[in-house]
Amino acid sequence: MADGKAEVSIDRSPDEVWKVVREFGGLDEWMPGVETCTVDGDVRTIGTMGIQVKEQLRTIDDGARRISYSVIESPMGNLESHLATIAVDPEGSGSHVTWSVEVVPDELLALFVPIYEGSVVELKKKIEG
């Protein structure tokens, strides 16, 4: 299993950042390349570049400001396991966001980390304005 992360500091309160991050069906509002995002129960379907990816909500913890999910259906036929967690922590007068991922097979880490790195940058832009 390979693991990696993307991080960013945001000049807004953790509660303000969490309001955006905790919306499981809101990725189409800020994540690059996400054209559609719909939720049915605990599964969201993301439309991007003509493909669909299904992700299942694993945990959401409002007190700790953590949300975890797994890719459960995708065109990546060799994806065996995926778990991603977005964490929002206090940092000075603002927030620190960490988007971590564990994935099998290891070579898929090189696909996910750049996506999450671009996404935290866009999250910062959206929230800071």
Short mmCIF file of C-alpha atoms in Angstrom, two decimals:
data_model
loop_
_atom_site.label_atom_id
_atom_site.label_comp_id
_atom_site.label_asym_id
_atom_site.label_seq_id
_atom_site.Cartn_x
_atom_site.Cartn_y
_atom_site.Cartn_z
CA MET A 1 0.00 0.00 0.00
CA ALA A 2 1.29 3.43 -0.93
CA ASP A 3 0.32 6.63 0.83
CA GLY A 4 0.67 10.30 0.10
CA LYS A 5 -0.86 13.66 0.83
CA ALA A 6 -1.52 17.17 -0.37
CA GLU A 7 -1.58 20.09 2.03
CA VAL A 8 -2.51 23.76 2.05
CA SER A 9 -2.91 26.59 4.55
CA ILE A 10 -6.10 28.65 4.23
CA ASP A 11 -6.62 32.07 5.75
CA ARG A 12 -10.09 31.25 7.12
CA SER A 13 -11.36 29.61 10.29
CA PRO A 14 -11.47 25.80 10.48
CA ASP A 15 -15.27 25.95 10.79
CA GLU A 16 -15.55 28.02 7.61
CA VAL A 17 -13.29 25.63 5.68
CA TRP A 18 -15.08 22.58 7.10
CA LYS A 19 -18.46 23.85 5.85
CA VAL A 20 -17.13 23.47 2.29
CA VAL A 21 -15.12 20.27 2.78
CA ARG A 22 -17.86 18.32 4.60
CA GLU A 23 -20.31 18.66 1.68
CA PHE A 24 -19.87 15.18 0.22
CA GLY A 25 -21.84 16.15 -2.88
CA GLY A 26 -20.19 19.53 -3.41
CA LEU A 27 -16.99 18.66 -5.30
CA ASP A 28 -18.33 20.12 -8.54
CA GLU A 29 -18.25 23.53 -6.81
CA TRP A 30 -14.46 23.61 -6.40
CA MET A 31 -12.55 20.48 -7.47
CA PRO A 32 -10.78 20.91 -10.84
CA GLY A 33 -12.16 18.72 -13.62
CA VAL A 34 -15.30 17.66 -11.75
CA GLU A 35 -18.24 18.47 -14.01
CA THR A 36 -20.99 16.75 -12.01
CA CYS A 37 -21.32 15.37 -8.50
CA THR A 38 -24.47 13.62 -7.33
CA VAL A 39 -25.14 11.71 -4.11
CA ASP A 40 -27.37 8.68 -3.57
CA GLY A 41 -27.24 7.54 0.05
CA ASP A 42 -23.57 7.27 0.99
CA VAL A 43 -22.31 7.02 -2.61
CA ARG A 44 -21.37 9.97 -4.78
CA THR A 45 -20.97 9.78 -8.53
CA ILE A 46 -18.44 12.16 -10.06
CA GLY A 47 -18.50 12.99 -13.75
CA THR A 48 -15.15 14.08 -15.14
CA MET A 49 -13.64 14.03 -18.64
CA GLY A 50 -16.37 11.76 -19.97
CA ILE A 51 -16.00 9.12 -17.26
CA GLN A 52 -17.78 8.36 -14.01
CA VAL A 53 -16.21 7.52 -10.66
CA LYS A 54 -18.22 6.27 -7.68
CA GLU A 55 -16.98 6.99 -4.18
CA GLN A 56 -18.45 5.78 -0.91
CA LEU A 57 -18.48 7.87 2.25
CA ARG A 58 -16.67 5.96 4.99
CA THR A 59 -16.69 8.40 7.92
CA ILE A 60 -17.58 11.98 8.66
CA ASP A 61 -16.59 13.51 11.98
CA ASP A 62 -17.78 17.08 12.49
CA GLY A 63 -15.99 17.41 15.84
CA ALA A 64 -12.59 16.41 14.44
CA ARG A 65 -13.35 17.94 10.99
CA ARG A 66 -12.49 14.74 9.09
CA ILE A 67 -14.18 13.10 6.12
CA SER A 68 -13.05 9.79 4.59
CA TYR A 69 -14.19 8.03 1.44
CA SER A 70 -13.17 5.24 -0.93
CA VAL A 71 -13.33 4.85 -4.69
CA ILE A 72 -15.66 1.88 -5.25
CA GLU A 73 -16.16 2.02 -9.06
CA SER A 74 -13.93 3.56 -11.69
CA PRO A 75 -12.41 2.96 -15.12
CA MET A 76 -9.13 2.09 -13.32
CA GLY A 77 -9.47 -1.68 -13.58
CA ASN A 78 -6.37 -2.31 -11.48
CA LEU A 79 -7.52 -0.27 -8.45
CA GLU A 80 -7.63 -2.73 -5.54
CA SER A 81 -7.98 -0.40 -2.56
CA HIS A 82 -8.42 3.35 -2.00
CA LEU A 83 -9.03 5.39 1.13
CA ALA A 84 -8.80 9.17 1.19
CA THR A 85 -9.26 11.49 4.16
CA ILE A 86 -9.61 15.25 4.17
CA ALA A 87 -8.73 16.85 7.50
CA VAL A 88 -9.20 20.49 8.53
CA ASP A 89 -7.08 21.60 11.50
CA PRO A 90 -6.53 24.95 13.19
CA GLU A 91 -3.34 26.75 12.15
CA GLY A 92 -2.75 30.12 13.79
CA SER A 93 -5.80 32.23 12.96
CA GLY A 94 -6.56 30.08 9.91
CA SER A 95 -6.67 26.45 8.86
CA HIS A 96 -4.47 23.68 7.56
CA VAL A 97 -6.04 21.18 5.16
CA THR A 98 -4.51 17.76 4.60
CA TRP A 99 -5.88 15.44 1.91
CA SER A 100 -4.27 12.06 2.48
CA VAL A 101 -4.64 8.86 0.47
CA GLU A 102 -3.76 5.18 0.78
CA VAL A 103 -3.94 3.18 -2.43
CA VAL A 104 -3.21 -0.28 -3.85
CA PRO A 105 -1.48 -0.86 -6.23
CA ASP A 106 1.31 1.52 -5.31
CA GLU A 107 1.74 2.93 -8.83
CA LEU A 108 -1.69 4.60 -8.65
CA LEU A 109 -0.37 6.98 -5.99
CA ALA A 110 1.20 8.99 -8.83
CA LEU A 111 -2.30 9.49 -10.25
CA PHE A 112 -4.11 10.52 -7.06
CA VAL A 113 -1.59 12.84 -5.34
CA PRO A 114 -1.36 15.39 -8.21
CA ILE A 115 -5.18 15.49 -8.39
CA TYR A 116 -5.40 16.23 -4.68
CA GLU A 117 -2.57 18.78 -4.87
CA GLY A 118 -4.47 20.72 -7.53
CA SER A 119 -7.68 20.36 -5.57
CA VAL A 120 -6.37 21.87 -2.32
CA VAL A 121 -5.10 24.88 -4.29
CA GLU A 122 -8.58 25.37 -5.80
CA LEU A 123 -10.19 24.88 -2.39
CA LYS A 124 -8.01 27.68 -1.02
CA LYS A 125 -8.97 29.96 -3.93
CA LYS A 126 -12.67 29.24 -3.47
CA ILE A 127 -12.69 29.86 0.27
CA GLU A 128 -10.35 32.85 0.37
CA GLY A 129 -12.08 34.43 -2.63
#
